[in-house]
JSON list of C-alpha atoms in Angstrom, two decimals:
[
{"chain": "O", "resi": 1, "resn": "UNK", "atom": "CA", "xyz": [0.00, 0.00, 0.00]},
{"chain": "O", "resi": 2, "resn": "UNK", "atom": "CA", "xyz": [3.04, 2.23, 0.35]},
{"chain": "O", "resi": 3, "resn": "UNK", "atom": "CA", "xyz": [3.40, 2.59, -3.39]},
{"chain": "O", "resi": 4, "resn": "UNK", "atom": "CA", "xyz": [-0.34, 2.56, -4.18]},
{"chain": "O", "resi": 5, "resn": "UNK", "atom": "CA", "xyz": [-1.93, 5.55, -5.82]},
{"chain": "O", "resi": 6, "resn": "UNK", "atom": "CA", "xyz": [-3.91, 7.71, -3.45]},
{"chain": "O", "resi": 7, "resn": "UNK", "atom": "CA", "xyz": [-7.08, 7.48, -5.54]},
{"chain": "O", "resi": 8, "resn": "UNK", "atom": "CA", "xyz": [-7.11, 3.71, -4.92]},
{"chain": "O", "resi": 9, "resn": "UNK", "atom": "CA", "xyz": [-6.59, 4.30, -1.20]},
{"chain": "O", "resi": 10, "resn": "UNK", "atom": "CA", "xyz": [-9.45, 6.83, -1.15]},
{"chain": "O", "resi": 11, "resn": "UNK", "atom": "CA", "xyz": [-11.77, 4.31, -2.77]},
{"chain": "O", "resi": 12, "resn": "UNK", "atom": "CA", "xyz": [-10.73, 1.56, -0.32]},
{"chain": "O", "resi": 13, "resn": "UNK", "atom": "CA", "xyz": [-11.38, 3.79, 2.67]},
{"chain": "O", "resi": 14, "resn": "UNK", "atom": "CA", "xyz": [-14.77, 4.78, 1.31]},
{"chain": "O", "resi": 15, "resn": "UNK", "atom": "CA", "xyz": [-15.64, 1.11, 0.82]},
{"chain": "O", "resi": 16, "resn": "UNK", "atom": "CA", "xyz": [-14.70, 0.40, 4.44]},
{"chain": "O", "resi": 17, "resn": "UNK", "atom": "CA", "xyz": [-16.81, 3.32, 5.68]},
{"chain": "O", "resi": 18, "resn": "UNK", "atom": "CA", "xyz": [-19.72, 2.19, 3.51]},
{"chain": "O", "resi": 19, "resn": "UNK", "atom": "CA", "xyz": [-19.53, -1.32, 4.95]},
{"chain": "O", "resi": 20, "resn": "UNK", "atom": "CA", "xyz": [-19.36, -0.04, 8.53]},
{"chain": "O", "resi": 21, "resn": "UNK", "atom": "CA", "xyz": [-22.25, 2.35, 8.02]},
{"chain": "O", "resi": 22, "resn": "UNK", "atom": "CA", "xyz": [-24.49, -0.31, 6.52]},
{"chain": "O", "resi": 23, "resn": "UNK", "atom": "CA", "xyz": [-23.57, -2.79, 9.26]},
{"chain": "O", "resi": 24, "resn": "UNK", "atom": "CA", "xyz": [-24.57, -0.31, 11.98]},
{"chain": "O", "resi": 25, "resn": "UNK", "atom": "CA", "xyz": [-27.78, 0.55, 10.14]},
{"chain": "O", "resi": 26, "resn": "UNK", "atom": "CA", "xyz": [-28.73, -3.12, 9.89]},
{"chain": "O", "resi": 27, "resn": "UNK", "atom": "CA", "xyz": [-28.04, -3.57, 13.60]},
{"chain": "O", "resi": 28, "resn": "UNK", "atom": "CA", "xyz": [-30.32, -0.65, 14.41]},
{"chain": "O", "resi": 29, "resn": "UNK", "atom": "CA", "xyz": [-32.98, -1.94, 12.01]},
{"chain": "O", "resi": 30, "resn": "UNK", "atom": "CA", "xyz": [-32.87, -5.33, 13.69]},
{"chain": "O", "resi": 31, "resn": "UNK", "atom": "CA", "xyz": [-33.17, -3.67, 17.09]},
{"chain": "O", "resi": 32, "resn": "UNK", "atom": "CA", "xyz": [-36.29, -1.76, 16.00]},
{"chain": "O", "resi": 33, "resn": "UNK", "atom": "CA", "xyz": [-37.78, -4.92, 14.49]},
{"chain": "O", "resi": 34, "resn": "UNK", "atom": "CA", "xyz": [-37.10, -6.72, 17.76]},
{"chain": "O", "resi": 35, "resn": "UNK", "atom": "CA", "xyz": [-38.85, -3.96, 19.68]},
{"chain": "O", "resi": 36, "resn": "UNK", "atom": "CA", "xyz": [-41.76, -4.18, 17.23]},
{"chain": "O", "resi": 37, "resn": "UNK", "atom": "CA", "xyz": [-42.05, -7.91, 17.89]},
{"chain": "O", "resi": 38, "resn": "UNK", "atom": "CA", "xyz": [-42.11, -7.31, 21.66]},
{"chain": "O", "resi": 39, "resn": "UNK", "atom": "CA", "xyz": [-44.57, -4.42, 21.45]},
{"chain": "O", "resi": 40, "resn": "UNK", "atom": "CA", "xyz": [-47.92, -5.01, 23.08]},
{"chain": "O", "resi": 41, "resn": "UNK", "atom": "CA", "xyz": [-49.96, -2.68, 20.87]},
{"chain": "O", "resi": 42, "resn": "UNK", "atom": "CA", "xyz": [-50.39, -2.69, 17.11]},
{"chain": "O", "resi": 43, "resn": "UNK", "atom": "CA", "xyz": [-49.70, 1.05, 16.86]},
{"chain": "O", "resi": 44, "resn": "UNK", "atom": "CA", "xyz": [-46.45, 0.71, 18.77]},
{"chain": "O", "resi": 45, "resn": "UNK", "atom": "CA", "xyz": [-45.35, -2.21, 16.62]},
{"chain": "O", "resi": 46, "resn": "UNK", "atom": "CA", "xyz": [-46.17, -0.28, 13.45]},
{"chain": "O", "resi": 47, "resn": "UNK", "atom": "CA", "xyz": [-44.23, 2.74, 14.72]},
{"chain": "O", "resi": 48, "resn": "UNK", "atom": "CA", "xyz": [-41.13, 0.59, 15.39]},
{"chain": "O", "resi": 49, "resn": "UNK", "atom": "CA", "xyz": [-41.43, -1.03, 11.95]},
{"chain": "O", "resi": 50, "resn": "UNK", "atom": "CA", "xyz": [-41.63, 2.42, 10.35]},
{"chain": "O", "resi": 51, "resn": "UNK", "atom": "CA", "xyz": [-38.56, 3.49, 12.30]},
{"chain": "O", "resi": 52, "resn": "UNK", "atom": "CA", "xyz": [-36.70, 0.40, 11.10]},
{"chain": "O", "resi": 53, "resn": "UNK", "atom": "CA", "xyz": [-37.65, 1.14, 7.50]},
{"chain": "O", "resi": 54, "resn": "UNK", "atom": "CA", "xyz": [-36.72, 4.83, 7.82]},
{"chain": "O", "resi": 55, "resn": "UNK", "atom": "CA", "xyz": [-33.37, 3.88, 9.36]},
{"chain": "O", "resi": 56, "resn": "UNK", "atom": "CA", "xyz": [-32.46, 1.76, 6.36]},
{"chain": "O", "resi": 57, "resn": "UNK", "atom": "CA", "xyz": [-33.61, 4.41, 3.88]},
{"chain": "O", "resi": 58, "resn": "UNK", "atom": "CA", "xyz": [-31.59, 7.14, 5.59]},
{"chain": "O", "resi": 59, "resn": "UNK", "atom": "CA", "xyz": [-28.51, 4.93, 5.93]},
{"chain": "O", "resi": 60, "resn": "UNK", "atom": "CA", "xyz": [-28.71, 3.89, 2.28]},
{"chain": "O", "resi": 61, "resn": "UNK", "atom": "CA", "xyz": [-28.96, 7.53, 1.19]},
{"chain": "O", "resi": 62, "resn": "UNK", "atom": "CA", "xyz": [-26.02, 8.52, 3.41]},
{"chain": "O", "resi": 63, "resn": "UNK", "atom": "CA", "xyz": [-23.93, 5.62, 2.08]},
{"chain": "O", "resi": 64, "resn": "UNK", "atom": "CA", "xyz": [-24.66, 6.64, -1.51]},
{"chain": "O", "resi": 65, "resn": "UNK", "atom": "CA", "xyz": [-23.63, 10.24, -0.79]},
{"chain": "O", "resi": 66, "resn": "UNK", "atom": "CA", "xyz": [-20.47, 9.02, 0.93]},
{"chain": "O", "resi": 67, "resn": "UNK", "atom": "CA", "xyz": [-19.57, 6.78, -2.00]},
{"chain": "O", "resi": 68, "resn": "UNK", "atom": "CA", "xyz": [-20.30, 9.51, -4.53]},
{"chain": "O", "resi": 69, "resn": "UNK", "atom": "CA", "xyz": [-18.13, 12.01, -2.66]},
{"chain": "O", "resi": 70, "resn": "UNK", "atom": "CA", "xyz": [-15.27, 9.53, -2.40]},
{"chain": "O", "resi": 71, "resn": "UNK", "atom": "CA", "xyz": [-15.50, 8.71, -6.11]},
{"chain": "O", "resi": 72, "resn": "UNK", "atom": "CA", "xyz": [-15.45, 12.41, -6.98]},
{"chain": "O", "resi": 73, "resn": "UNK", "atom": "CA", "xyz": [-12.40, 13.03, -4.80]},
{"chain": "O", "resi": 74, "resn": "UNK", "atom": "CA", "xyz": [-10.56, 9.98, -6.18]},
{"chain": "O", "resi": 75, "resn": "UNK", "atom": "CA", "xyz": [-11.36, 10.93, -9.77]},
{"chain": "O", "resi": 76, "resn": "UNK", "atom": "CA", "xyz": [-10.28, 14.51, -9.18]},
{"chain": "O", "resi": 77, "resn": "UNK", "atom": "CA", "xyz": [-7.00, 13.39, -7.65]},
{"chain": "O", "resi": 78, "resn": "UNK", "atom": "CA", "xyz": [-6.30, 10.94, -10.46]},
{"chain": "O", "resi": 79, "resn": "UNK", "atom": "CA", "xyz": [-7.09, 13.60, -13.07]},
{"chain": "O", "resi": 80, "resn": "UNK", "atom": "CA", "xyz": [-4.82, 16.17, -11.42]},
{"chain": "O", "resi": 81, "resn": "UNK", "atom": "CA", "xyz": [-1.97, 13.66, -11.24]},
{"chain": "O", "resi": 82, "resn": "UNK", "atom": "CA", "xyz": [-2.40, 12.79, -14.94]},
{"chain": "O", "resi": 83, "resn": "UNK", "atom": "CA", "xyz": [-2.34, 16.48, -15.85]},
{"chain": "O", "resi": 84, "resn": "UNK", "atom": "CA", "xyz": [0.70, 17.09, -13.66]},
{"chain": "O", "resi": 85, "resn": "UNK", "atom": "CA", "xyz": [2.50, 14.13, -15.23]},
{"chain": "O", "resi": 86, "resn": "UNK", "atom": "CA", "xyz": [1.76, 15.25, -18.78]},
{"chain": "O", "resi": 87, "resn": "UNK", "atom": "CA", "xyz": [2.72, 18.91, -18.27]},
{"chain": "O", "resi": 88, "resn": "UNK", "atom": "CA", "xyz": [6.29, 19.54, -19.40]},
{"chain": "O", "resi": 89, "resn": "UNK", "atom": "CA", "xyz": [8.59, 20.99, -16.80]},
{"chain": "O", "resi": 90, "resn": "UNK", "atom": "CA", "xyz": [10.19, 24.26, -17.79]},
{"chain": "O", "resi": 91, "resn": "UNK", "atom": "CA", "xyz": [13.76, 24.44, -16.60]},
{"chain": "O", "resi": 92, "resn": "UNK", "atom": "CA", "xyz": [15.15, 27.92, -16.31]},
{"chain": "O", "resi": 93, "resn": "UNK", "atom": "CA", "xyz": [18.76, 28.18, -17.33]},
{"chain": "O", "resi": 94, "resn": "UNK", "atom": "CA", "xyz": [20.55, 30.56, -15.08]},
{"chain": "O", "resi": 95, "resn": "UNK", "atom": "CA", "xyz": [22.77, 32.99, -16.88]},
{"chain": "O", "resi": 96, "resn": "UNK", "atom": "CA", "xyz": [26.29, 32.91, -15.67]},
{"chain": "O", "resi": 97, "resn": "UNK", "atom": "CA", "xyz": [27.19, 36.12, -14.00]},
{"chain": "O", "resi": 98, "resn": "UNK", "atom": "CA", "xyz": [30.05, 37.84, -15.71]},
{"chain": "O", "resi": 99, "resn": "UNK", "atom": "CA", "xyz": [33.04, 37.44, -13.57]},
{"chain": "O", "resi": 100, "resn": "UNK", "atom": "CA", "xyz": [34.40, 40.78, -12.65]},
{"chain": "O", "resi": 101, "resn": "UNK", "atom": "CA", "xyz": [38.14, 41.06, -12.59]},
{"chain": "O", "resi": 102, "resn": "UNK", "atom": "CA", "xyz": [39.43, 41.38, -9.09]},
{"chain": "O", "resi": 103, "resn": "UNK", "atom": "CA", "xyz": [40.12, 44.87, -8.06]},
{"chain": "O", "resi": 104, "resn": "UNK", "atom": "CA", "xyz": [43.71, 45.52, -7.49]},
{"chain": "O", "resi": 105, "resn": "UNK", "atom": "CA", "xyz": [44.48, 46.18, -3.94]},
{"chain": "O", "resi": 106, "resn": "UNK", "atom": "CA", "xyz": [47.08, 48.56, -2.66]},
{"chain": "O", "resi": 107, "resn": "UNK", "atom": "CA", "xyz": [49.40, 45.68, -1.82]},
{"chain": "O", "resi": 108, "resn": "UNK", "atom": "CA", "xyz": [49.20, 44.29, -5.33]},
{"chain": "O", "resi": 109, "resn": "UNK", "atom": "CA", "xyz": [49.97, 47.73, -6.73]},
{"chain": "O", "resi": 110, "resn": "UNK", "atom": "CA", "xyz": [52.89, 48.12, -4.39]},
{"chain": "O", "resi": 111, "resn": "UNK", "atom": "CA", "xyz": [54.37, 44.80, -5.44]},
{"chain": "O", "resi": 112, "resn": "UNK", "atom": "CA", "xyz": [54.12, 45.77, -9.11]},
{"chain": "O", "resi": 113, "resn": "UNK", "atom": "CA", "xyz": [55.76, 49.06, -8.44]},
{"chain": "O", "resi": 114, "resn": "UNK", "atom": "CA", "xyz": [58.87, 47.45, -6.92]}
]
């Protein structure tokens, strides 16, 4: 995974989140269905069944939004990496600074004078 592309990692993480979300939603749905089975009145049982159904609908919608967002992010990242890889790199050539002749110092002048 160290050399994997990040878009693949993004998709894997989204898949894990999707699985976890749906697992928790199913647990909650089962809990509401269990409460509906234990309910003494028909209205109470119907209310728990509606809550179980609504839980699954909301969780499914949230999971779809999560997956769509992750796909968009992964696609965007992959596209930007392709564009960055295909763009030529402009290398600026530095101009060599003209070397200035060393200024003659007083000592150098004195030596020449002798």
